[in-house]
Short mmCIF file of C-alpha atoms and ligand atoms in Angstrom, two decimals:
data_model
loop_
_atom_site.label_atom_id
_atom_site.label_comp_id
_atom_site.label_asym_id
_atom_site.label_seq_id
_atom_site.Cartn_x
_atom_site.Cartn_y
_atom_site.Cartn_z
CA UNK A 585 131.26 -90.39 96.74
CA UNK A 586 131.40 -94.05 97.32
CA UNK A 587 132.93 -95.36 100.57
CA UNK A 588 136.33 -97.16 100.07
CA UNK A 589 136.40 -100.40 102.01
CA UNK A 590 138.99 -99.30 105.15
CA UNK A 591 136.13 -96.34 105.16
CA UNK A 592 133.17 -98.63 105.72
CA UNK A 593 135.00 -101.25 107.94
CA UNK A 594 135.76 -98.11 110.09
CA UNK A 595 132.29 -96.89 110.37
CA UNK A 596 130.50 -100.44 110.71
CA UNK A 597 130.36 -100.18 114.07
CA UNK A 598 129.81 -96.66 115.02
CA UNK A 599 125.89 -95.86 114.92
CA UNK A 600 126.77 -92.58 112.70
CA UNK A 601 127.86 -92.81 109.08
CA UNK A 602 129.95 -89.42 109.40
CA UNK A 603 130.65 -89.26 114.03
CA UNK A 604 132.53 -86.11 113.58
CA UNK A 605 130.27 -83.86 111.89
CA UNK A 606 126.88 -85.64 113.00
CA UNK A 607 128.75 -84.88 116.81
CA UNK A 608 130.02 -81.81 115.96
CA UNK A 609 129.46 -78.93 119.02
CA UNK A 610 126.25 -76.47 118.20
CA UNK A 611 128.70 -73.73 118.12
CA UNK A 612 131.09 -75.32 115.81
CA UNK A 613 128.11 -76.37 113.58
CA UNK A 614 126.93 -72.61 113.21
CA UNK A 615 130.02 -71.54 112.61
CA UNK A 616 130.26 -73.72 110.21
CA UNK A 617 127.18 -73.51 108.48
CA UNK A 618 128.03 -69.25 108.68
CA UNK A 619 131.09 -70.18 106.32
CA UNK A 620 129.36 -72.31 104.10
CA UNK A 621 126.48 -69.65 103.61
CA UNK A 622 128.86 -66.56 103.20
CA UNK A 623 130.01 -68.71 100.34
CA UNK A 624 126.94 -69.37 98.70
CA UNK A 625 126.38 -65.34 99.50
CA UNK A 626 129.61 -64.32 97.57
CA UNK A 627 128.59 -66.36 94.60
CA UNK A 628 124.75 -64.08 94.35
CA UNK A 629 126.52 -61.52 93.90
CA UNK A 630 129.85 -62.30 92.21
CA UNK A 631 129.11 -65.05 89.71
CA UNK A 632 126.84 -63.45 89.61
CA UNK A 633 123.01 -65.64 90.09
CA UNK A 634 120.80 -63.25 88.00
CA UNK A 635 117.51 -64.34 89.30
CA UNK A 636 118.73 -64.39 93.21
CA UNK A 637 120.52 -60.93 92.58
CA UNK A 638 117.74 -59.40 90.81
CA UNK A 639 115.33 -60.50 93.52
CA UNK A 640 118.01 -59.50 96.68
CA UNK A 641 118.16 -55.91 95.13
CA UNK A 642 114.38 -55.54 94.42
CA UNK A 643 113.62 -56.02 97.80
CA UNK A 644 116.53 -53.24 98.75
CA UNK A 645 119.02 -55.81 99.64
CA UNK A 646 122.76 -55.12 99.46
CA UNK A 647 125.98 -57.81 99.87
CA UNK A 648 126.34 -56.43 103.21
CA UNK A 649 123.29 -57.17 104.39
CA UNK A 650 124.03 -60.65 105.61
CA UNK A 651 126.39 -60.14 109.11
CA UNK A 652 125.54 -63.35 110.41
CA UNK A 653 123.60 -66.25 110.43
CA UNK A 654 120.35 -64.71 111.91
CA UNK A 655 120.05 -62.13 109.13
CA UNK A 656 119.22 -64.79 106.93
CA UNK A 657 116.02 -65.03 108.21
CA UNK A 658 115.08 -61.23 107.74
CA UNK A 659 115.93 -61.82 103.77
CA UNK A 660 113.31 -62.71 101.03
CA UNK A 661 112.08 -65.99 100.64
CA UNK A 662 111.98 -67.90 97.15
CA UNK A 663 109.06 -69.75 96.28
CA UNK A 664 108.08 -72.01 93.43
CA UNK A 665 106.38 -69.29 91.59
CA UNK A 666 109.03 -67.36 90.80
CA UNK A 667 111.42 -70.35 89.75
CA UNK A 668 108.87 -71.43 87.50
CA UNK A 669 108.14 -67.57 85.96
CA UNK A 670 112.75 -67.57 85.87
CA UNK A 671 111.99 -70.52 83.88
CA UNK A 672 109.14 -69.78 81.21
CA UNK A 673 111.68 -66.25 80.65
CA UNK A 674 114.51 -67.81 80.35
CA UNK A 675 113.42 -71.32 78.94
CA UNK A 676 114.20 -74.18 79.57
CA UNK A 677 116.45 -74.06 83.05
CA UNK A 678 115.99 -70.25 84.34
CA UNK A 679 118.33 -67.66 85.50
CA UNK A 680 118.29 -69.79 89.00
CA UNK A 681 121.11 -71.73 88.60
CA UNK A 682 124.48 -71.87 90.57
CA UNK A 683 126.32 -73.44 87.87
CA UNK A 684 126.12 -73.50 84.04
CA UNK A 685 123.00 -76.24 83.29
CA UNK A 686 125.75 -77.81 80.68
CA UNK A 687 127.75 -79.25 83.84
CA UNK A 688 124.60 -80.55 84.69
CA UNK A 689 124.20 -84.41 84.97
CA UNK A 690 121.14 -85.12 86.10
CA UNK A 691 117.50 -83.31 85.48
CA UNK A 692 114.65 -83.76 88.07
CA UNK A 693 111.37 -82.16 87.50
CA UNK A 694 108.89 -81.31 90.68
CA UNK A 695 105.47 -82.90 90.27
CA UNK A 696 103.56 -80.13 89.19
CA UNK A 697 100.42 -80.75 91.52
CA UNK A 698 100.46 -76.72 92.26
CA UNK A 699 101.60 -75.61 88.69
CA UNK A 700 103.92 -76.23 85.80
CA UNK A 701 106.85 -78.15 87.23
CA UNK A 702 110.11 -76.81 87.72
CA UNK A 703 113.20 -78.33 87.22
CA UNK A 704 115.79 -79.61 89.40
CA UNK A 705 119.47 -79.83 87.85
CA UNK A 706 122.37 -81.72 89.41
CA UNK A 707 126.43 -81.56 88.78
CA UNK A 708 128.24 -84.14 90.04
CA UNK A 709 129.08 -82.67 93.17
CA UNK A 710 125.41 -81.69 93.94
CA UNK A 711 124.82 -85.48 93.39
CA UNK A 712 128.01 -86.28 95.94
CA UNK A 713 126.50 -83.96 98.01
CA UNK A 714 123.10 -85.98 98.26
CA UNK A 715 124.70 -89.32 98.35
CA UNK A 716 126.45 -88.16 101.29
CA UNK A 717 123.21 -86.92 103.44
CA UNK A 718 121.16 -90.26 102.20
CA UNK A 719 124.21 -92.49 103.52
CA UNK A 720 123.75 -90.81 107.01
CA UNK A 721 120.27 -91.12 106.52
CA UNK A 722 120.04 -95.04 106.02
CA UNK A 723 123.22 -95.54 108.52
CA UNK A 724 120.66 -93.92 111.27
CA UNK A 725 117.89 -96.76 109.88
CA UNK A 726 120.57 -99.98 110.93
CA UNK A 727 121.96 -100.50 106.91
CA UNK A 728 124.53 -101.41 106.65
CA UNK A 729 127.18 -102.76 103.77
CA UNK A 730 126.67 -105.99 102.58
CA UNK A 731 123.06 -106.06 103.33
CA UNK A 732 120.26 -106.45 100.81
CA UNK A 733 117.47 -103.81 100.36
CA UNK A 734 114.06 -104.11 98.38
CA UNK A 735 112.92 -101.32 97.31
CA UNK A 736 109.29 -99.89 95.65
CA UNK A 737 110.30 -96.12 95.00
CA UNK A 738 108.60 -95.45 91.34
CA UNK A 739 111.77 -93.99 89.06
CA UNK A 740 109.66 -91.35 87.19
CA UNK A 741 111.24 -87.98 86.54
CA UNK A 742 109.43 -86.74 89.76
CA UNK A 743 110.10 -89.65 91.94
CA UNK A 744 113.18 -90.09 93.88
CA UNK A 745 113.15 -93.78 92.65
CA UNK A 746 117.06 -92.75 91.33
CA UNK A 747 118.49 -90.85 94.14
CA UNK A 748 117.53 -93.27 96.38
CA UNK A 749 118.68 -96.30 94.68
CA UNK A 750 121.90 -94.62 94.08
CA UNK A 751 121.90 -93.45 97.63
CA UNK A 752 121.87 -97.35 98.43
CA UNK A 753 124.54 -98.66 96.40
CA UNK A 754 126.80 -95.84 97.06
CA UNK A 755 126.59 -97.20 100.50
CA UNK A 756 127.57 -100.69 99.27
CA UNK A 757 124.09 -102.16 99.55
CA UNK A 758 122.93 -104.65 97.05
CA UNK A 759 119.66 -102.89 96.00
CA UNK A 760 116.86 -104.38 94.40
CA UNK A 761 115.13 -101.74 92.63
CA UNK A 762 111.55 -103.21 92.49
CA UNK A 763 109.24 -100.30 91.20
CA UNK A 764 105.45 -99.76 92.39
CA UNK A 765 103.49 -102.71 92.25
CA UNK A 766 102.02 -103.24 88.71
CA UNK A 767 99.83 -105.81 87.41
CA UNK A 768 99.59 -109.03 89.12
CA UNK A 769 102.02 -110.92 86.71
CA UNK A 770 104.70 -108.10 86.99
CA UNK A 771 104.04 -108.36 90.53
CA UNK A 772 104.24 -112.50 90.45
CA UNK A 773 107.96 -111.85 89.16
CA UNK A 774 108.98 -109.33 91.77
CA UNK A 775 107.80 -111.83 94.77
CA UNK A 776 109.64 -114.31 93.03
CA UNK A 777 112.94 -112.92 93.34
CA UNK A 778 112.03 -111.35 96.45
CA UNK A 779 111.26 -114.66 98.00
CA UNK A 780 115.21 -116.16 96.21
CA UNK A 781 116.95 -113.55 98.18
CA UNK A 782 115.07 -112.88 100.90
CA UNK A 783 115.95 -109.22 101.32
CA UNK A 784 117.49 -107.92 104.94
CA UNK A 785 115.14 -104.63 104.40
CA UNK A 786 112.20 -103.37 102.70
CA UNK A 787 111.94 -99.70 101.75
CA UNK A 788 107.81 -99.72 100.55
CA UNK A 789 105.34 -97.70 101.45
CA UNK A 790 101.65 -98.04 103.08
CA UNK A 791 99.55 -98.94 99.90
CA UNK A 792 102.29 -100.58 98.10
CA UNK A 793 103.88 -103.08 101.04
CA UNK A 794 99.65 -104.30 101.62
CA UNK A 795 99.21 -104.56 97.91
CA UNK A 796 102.93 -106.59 97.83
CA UNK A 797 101.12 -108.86 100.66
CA UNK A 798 97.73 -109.43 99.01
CA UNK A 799 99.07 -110.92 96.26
CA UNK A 800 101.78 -112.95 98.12
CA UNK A 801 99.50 -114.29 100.49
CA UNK A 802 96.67 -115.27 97.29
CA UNK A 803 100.04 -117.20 96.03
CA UNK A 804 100.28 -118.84 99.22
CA UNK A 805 103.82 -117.33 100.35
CA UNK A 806 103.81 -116.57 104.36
CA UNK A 807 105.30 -113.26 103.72
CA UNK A 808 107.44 -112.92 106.76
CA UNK A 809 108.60 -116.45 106.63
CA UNK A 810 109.24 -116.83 102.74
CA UNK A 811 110.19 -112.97 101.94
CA UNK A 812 111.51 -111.91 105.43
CA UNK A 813 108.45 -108.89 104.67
CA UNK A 814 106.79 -108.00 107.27
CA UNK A 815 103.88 -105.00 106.81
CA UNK A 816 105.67 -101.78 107.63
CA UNK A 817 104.02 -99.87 109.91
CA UNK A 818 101.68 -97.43 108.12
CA UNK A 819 100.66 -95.66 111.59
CA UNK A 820 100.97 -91.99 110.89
CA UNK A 821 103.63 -91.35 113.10
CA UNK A 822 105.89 -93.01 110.57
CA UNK A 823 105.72 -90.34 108.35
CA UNK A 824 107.99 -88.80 111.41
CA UNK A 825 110.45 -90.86 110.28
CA UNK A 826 111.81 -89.20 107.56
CA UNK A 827 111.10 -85.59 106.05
CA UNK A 828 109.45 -86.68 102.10
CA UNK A 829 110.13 -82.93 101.40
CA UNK A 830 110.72 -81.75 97.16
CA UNK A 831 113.56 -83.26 95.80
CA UNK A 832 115.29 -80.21 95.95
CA UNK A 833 116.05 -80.72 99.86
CA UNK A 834 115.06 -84.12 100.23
CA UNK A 835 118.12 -85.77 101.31
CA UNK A 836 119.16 -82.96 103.16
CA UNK A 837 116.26 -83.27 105.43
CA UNK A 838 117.54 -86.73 106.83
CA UNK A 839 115.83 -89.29 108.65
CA UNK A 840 115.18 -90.56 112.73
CA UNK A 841 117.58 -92.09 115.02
CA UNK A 842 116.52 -94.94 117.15
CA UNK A 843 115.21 -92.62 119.28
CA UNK A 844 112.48 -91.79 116.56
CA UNK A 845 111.24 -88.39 117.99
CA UNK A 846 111.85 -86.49 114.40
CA UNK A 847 114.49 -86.82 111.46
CA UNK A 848 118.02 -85.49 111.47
CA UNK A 849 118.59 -83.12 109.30
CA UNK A 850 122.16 -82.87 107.89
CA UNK A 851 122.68 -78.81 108.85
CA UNK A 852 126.49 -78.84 107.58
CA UNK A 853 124.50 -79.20 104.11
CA UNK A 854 121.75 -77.20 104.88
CA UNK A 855 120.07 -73.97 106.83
CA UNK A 856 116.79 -75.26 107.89
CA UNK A 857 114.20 -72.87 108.79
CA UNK A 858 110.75 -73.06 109.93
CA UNK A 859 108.51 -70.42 108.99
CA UNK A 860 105.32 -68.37 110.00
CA UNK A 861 103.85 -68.25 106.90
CA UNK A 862 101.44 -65.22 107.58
CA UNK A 863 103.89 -62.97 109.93
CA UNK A 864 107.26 -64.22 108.20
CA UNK A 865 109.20 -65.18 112.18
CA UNK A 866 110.96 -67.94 112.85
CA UNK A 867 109.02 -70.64 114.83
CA UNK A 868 110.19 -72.56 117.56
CA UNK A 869 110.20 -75.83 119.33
CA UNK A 870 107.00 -77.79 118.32
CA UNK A 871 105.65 -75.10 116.17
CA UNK A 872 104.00 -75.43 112.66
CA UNK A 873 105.76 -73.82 109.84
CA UNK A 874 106.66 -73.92 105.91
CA UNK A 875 110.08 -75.68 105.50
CA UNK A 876 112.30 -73.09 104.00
CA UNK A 877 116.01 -74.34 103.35
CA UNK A 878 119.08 -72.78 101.93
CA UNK A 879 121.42 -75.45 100.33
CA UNK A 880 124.93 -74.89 101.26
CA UNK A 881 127.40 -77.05 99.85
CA UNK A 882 125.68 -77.76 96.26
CA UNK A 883 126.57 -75.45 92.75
CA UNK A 884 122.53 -75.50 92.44
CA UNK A 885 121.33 -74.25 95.32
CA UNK A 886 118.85 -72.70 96.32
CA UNK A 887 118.76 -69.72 98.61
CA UNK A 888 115.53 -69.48 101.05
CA UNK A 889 113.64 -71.57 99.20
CA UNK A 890 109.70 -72.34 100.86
CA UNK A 891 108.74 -76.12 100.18
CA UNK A 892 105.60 -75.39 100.33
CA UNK A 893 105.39 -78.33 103.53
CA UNK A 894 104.62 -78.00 106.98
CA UNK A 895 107.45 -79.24 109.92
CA UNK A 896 108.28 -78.28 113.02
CA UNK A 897 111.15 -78.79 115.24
CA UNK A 898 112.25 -80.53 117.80
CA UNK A 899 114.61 -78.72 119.31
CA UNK A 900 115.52 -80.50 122.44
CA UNK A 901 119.32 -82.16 122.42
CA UNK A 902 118.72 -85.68 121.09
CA UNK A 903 119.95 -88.95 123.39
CA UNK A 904 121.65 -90.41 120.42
CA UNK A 905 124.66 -87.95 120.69
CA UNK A 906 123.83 -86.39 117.15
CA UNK A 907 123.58 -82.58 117.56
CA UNK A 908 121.87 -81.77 114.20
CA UNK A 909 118.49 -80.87 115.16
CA UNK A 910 115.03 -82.91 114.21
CA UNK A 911 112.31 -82.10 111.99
CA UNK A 912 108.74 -83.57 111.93
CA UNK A 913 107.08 -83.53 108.68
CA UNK A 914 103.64 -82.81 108.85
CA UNK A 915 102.54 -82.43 105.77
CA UNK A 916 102.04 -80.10 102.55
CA UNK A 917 101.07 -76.55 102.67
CA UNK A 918 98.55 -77.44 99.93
CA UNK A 919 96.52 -79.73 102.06
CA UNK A 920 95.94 -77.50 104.78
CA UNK A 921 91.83 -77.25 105.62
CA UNK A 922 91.26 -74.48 107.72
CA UNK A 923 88.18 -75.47 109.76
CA UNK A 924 86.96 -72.56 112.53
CA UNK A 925 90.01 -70.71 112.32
CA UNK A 926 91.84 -73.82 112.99
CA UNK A 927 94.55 -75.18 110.04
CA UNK A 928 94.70 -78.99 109.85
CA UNK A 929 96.37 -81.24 107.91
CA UNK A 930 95.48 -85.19 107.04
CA UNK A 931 97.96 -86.31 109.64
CA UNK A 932 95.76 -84.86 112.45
CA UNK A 933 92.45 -86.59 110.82
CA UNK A 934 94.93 -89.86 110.82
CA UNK A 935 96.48 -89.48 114.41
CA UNK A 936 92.79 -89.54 115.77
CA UNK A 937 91.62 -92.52 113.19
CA UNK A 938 94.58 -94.73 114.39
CA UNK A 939 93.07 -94.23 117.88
CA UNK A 940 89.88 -96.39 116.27
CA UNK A 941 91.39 -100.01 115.43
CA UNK A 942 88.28 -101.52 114.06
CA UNK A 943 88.60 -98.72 111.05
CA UNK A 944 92.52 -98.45 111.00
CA UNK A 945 93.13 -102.36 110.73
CA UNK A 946 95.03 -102.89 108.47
CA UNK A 947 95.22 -99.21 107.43
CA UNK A 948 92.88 -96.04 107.74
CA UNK A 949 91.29 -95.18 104.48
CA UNK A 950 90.33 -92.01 103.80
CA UNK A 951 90.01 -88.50 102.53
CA UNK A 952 88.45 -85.21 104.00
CA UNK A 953 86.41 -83.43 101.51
CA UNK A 954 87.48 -79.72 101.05
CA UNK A 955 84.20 -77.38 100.68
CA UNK A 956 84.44 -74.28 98.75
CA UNK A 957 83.70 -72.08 100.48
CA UNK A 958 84.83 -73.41 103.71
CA UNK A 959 82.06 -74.67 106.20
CA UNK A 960 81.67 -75.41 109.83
CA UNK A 961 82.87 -78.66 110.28
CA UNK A 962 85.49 -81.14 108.81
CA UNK A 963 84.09 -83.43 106.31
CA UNK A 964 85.66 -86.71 106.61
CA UNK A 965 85.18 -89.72 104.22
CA UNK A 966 86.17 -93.24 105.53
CA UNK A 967 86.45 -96.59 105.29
CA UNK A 968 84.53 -98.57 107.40
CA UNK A 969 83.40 -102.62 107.65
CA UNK A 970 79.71 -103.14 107.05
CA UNK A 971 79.47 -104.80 110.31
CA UNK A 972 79.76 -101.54 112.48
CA UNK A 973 77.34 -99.18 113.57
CA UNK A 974 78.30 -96.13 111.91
CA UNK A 975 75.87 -93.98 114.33
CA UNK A 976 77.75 -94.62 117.69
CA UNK A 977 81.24 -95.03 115.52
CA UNK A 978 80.65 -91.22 114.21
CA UNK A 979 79.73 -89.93 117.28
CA UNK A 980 82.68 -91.61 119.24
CA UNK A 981 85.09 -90.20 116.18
CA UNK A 982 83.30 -86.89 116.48
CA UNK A 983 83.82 -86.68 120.47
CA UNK A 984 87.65 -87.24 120.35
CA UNK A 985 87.77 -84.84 117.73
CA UNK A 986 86.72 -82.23 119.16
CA UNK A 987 89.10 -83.30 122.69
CA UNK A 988 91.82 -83.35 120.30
CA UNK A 989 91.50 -79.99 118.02
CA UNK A 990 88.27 -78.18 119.44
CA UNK A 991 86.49 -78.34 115.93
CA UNK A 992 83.13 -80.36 114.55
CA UNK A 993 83.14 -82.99 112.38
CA UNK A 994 81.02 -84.73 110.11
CA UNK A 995 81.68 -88.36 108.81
CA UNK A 996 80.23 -90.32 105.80
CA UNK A 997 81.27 -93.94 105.89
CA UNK A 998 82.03 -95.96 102.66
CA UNK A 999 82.74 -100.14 102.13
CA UNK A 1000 86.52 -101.12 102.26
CA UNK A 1001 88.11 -100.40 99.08
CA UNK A 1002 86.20 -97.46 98.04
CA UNK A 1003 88.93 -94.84 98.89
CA UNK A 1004 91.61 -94.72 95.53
CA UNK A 1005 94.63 -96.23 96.63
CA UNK A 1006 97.89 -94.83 95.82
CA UNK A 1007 101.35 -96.49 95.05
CA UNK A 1008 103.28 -93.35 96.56
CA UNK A 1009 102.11 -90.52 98.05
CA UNK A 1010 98.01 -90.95 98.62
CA UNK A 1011 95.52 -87.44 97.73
CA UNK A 1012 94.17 -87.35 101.28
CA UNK A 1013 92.48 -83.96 101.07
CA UNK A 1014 89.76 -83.33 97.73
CA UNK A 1015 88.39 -80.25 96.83
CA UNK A 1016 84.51 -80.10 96.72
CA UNK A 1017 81.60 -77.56 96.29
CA UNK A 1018 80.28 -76.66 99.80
CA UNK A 1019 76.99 -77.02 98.26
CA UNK A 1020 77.51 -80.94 97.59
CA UNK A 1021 78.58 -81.24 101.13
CA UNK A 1022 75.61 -79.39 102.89
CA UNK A 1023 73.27 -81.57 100.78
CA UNK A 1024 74.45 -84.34 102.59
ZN1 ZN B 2322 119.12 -88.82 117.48
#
């Protein structure tokens, strides 16, 4: 779905991409979202989805179960497990899909870190329907046609290098499609065309923007003044900014507003819900739970599916006039450390580190070390200049971090450079015999 001209001289100036459904009244919106998910309903049963059925019935489940919108949330939901055991039965795609996998165009596969990866399958309306959340997600972010955008997504059959290049040009960016920094040469040859055009907008991440800098300062480019780069924030909070959910959901999950207090998400596309993962409720405003999302408007959807990540809402109206509420991503199920009864995830061992400038500067480095079986108090490995006193430095970390979450921590320090560095998402949280940590 690419924007005619009239369309994008029309919108140029409004600070939505779509004003009449981003605007659209609550009501309106659930009513809407009730019509869209009937739909997807009928199609379980009449098409009918074998694996969705199957499941539905098992768990006593009839077509007239679903009244209204808040019966979804009583219904079973899907995880990963069983759309990977659909697909080693009914190799290679499953018995998941909502349309025959030969109108497919596109194949995604999930990354596998919890298991054999799954795959994600695209028509060319499910693509349309992407394309159209990741316009209104960039639109929120100030780009606009006729800029230029760098960009550092990897394009691996996990990555959502593709989508999100596509998601650009559909918009009538130029996009320059730049990859993860490799070696230095390949590197060399990206600067150099960066610092020809000069890009409006960078799209890099943490790691990859300070690697990008490195090597453009050792050439003696002034980043900001010769590339118009400046370091992206890496402060944890931007991770706010946008939900980095599976790229089953992704674009659905949107990004933030100007008013940066949680991402959009586009709800005519999709029923968001945030889940108790132990009692199975609904949570509400400010509340950690797993990120379960029907898909409404694509032929592959998927119905309840748990992301395995951790949001919560904020569901306070938003100043910017959009009424499709905001999600905070917090993080992945599977990094969870449960510490004293207490479940954390890396971005509360960052949010307390980014309090500390002499070891955030110009990023926190680190990783929290995962005993087996679980012990006492959080094990946190960090970066830290040899000039500090690491004795007063942990016991200052240690203090606020037990203001902040109530629970003990322990802190080895390591030289700069020590923690791997990664050129998307970092491993923040490693698994590690107990024994290995008490011997410390
Ligand atoms: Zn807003």
């Amino acid at each position: 779905m690419i924007a005619s001209d009239t369309e994008r001289s029309h919108r140029r100036h409004s600070p939505f991409y779509e004003p009449k459904i981003q605007t659209l009244p609550r009501e309106q919106l659930t009513q809407l979202q009730w019509q869209r998910l009937l739909r997807q309903w009928q199609r379980i049963w009449d098409t009918p989805i074998p694996f969705f059925k199957r499941k539905l019935e098992r768990a006593g489940v009839t077509r007239g179960d679903l009244r209204s919108l808040s019966d979804l949330s009583l219904l079973p939901a899907t995880t990963k497990g069983e759309l990977r055991d659909s697909e080693a039965e009914h190799p290679p795609f499953g018995d998941y899909r909502g349309a025959p996998p030969e109108r497919a165009v596109r194949l995604g596969a999930s990354t596998g870190t919890s298991g054999r990866p799954t795959f994600i399958l695209w028509t060319p309306k499910d693509l349309e329907v992407d394309y159209r959340a990741s316009f209104r997600a960039r639109w929120r972010w100030g780009i606009r046609p006729g800029m230029c955008l760098a960009n550092a997504h990897p394009f691996g059959i996990n990555a959502g290098g593709w989508h999100f290049s596509h998601g650009i040009e559909g918009l009538g960016i130029l996009n320059v499609p730049s990859g993860p920094p490799g070696s230095e040469e390949e590197i060399r040859d990206v600067l150099e065309v960066w610092r020809r055009l000069r890009p409006d907008t960078y799209r890099l991440f943490g790691n990859v923007a300070t690697r990008f800098v490195e090597v453009a300062e050792a050439y003696g480019l002034d980043p900001a003044r010769d590339l118009n780069l400046t370091l992206p924030g890496d402060h944890p909070r931007e991770q706010y900014a946008m939900v980095s959910s599976g790229l089953e959901a992704l674009p659905l999950l949107g990004s933030a507003c100007e008013e940066r207090d949680g991402a959009h998400v586009a709800e005519d596309l999709a029923i968001v819900e945030v889940v108790n993962s132990e009692t199975g409720r609904l949570c509400g405003h400010n509340e950690r739970g797993n990120l379960v999302v029907t898909v409404l408007e694509k032929d592959n959807f998927l119905f309840r599916y748990d992301l395995e990540d951790i949001v919560r809402w904020n569901e306070r109206p938003c100043p910017c006039g959009e009424t499709h509420r905001r999600l905070f991503y917090e993080g992945r199920a599977r990094d969870i450390v449960k510490v004293e009864g207490k479940a954390l995830l890396p971005i509360d061992v960052a949010l307390v580190l980014y309090e500390f400038p002499e070891i955030s500067t110009p990023s926190a480095e680190y990783q929290i070390l995962r005993p087996s079986p679980p012990l006492q108090s959080l094990h946190i490995q960090v970066e830290c200049p040899s000039s500090l006193d690491t004795v007063t430095l942990a016991e200052r970390l240690s203090e606020r971090f037990r203001a902040c979450h109530g629970i003990d921590t322990t802190w080895s320090f390591v030289p700069r450079g020590v923690v791997p560095r990664f050129a998307y998402k970092a491993t923040r949280v490693v698994d590690v015999p107990a024994a290995q940590l008490a011997a410390k």
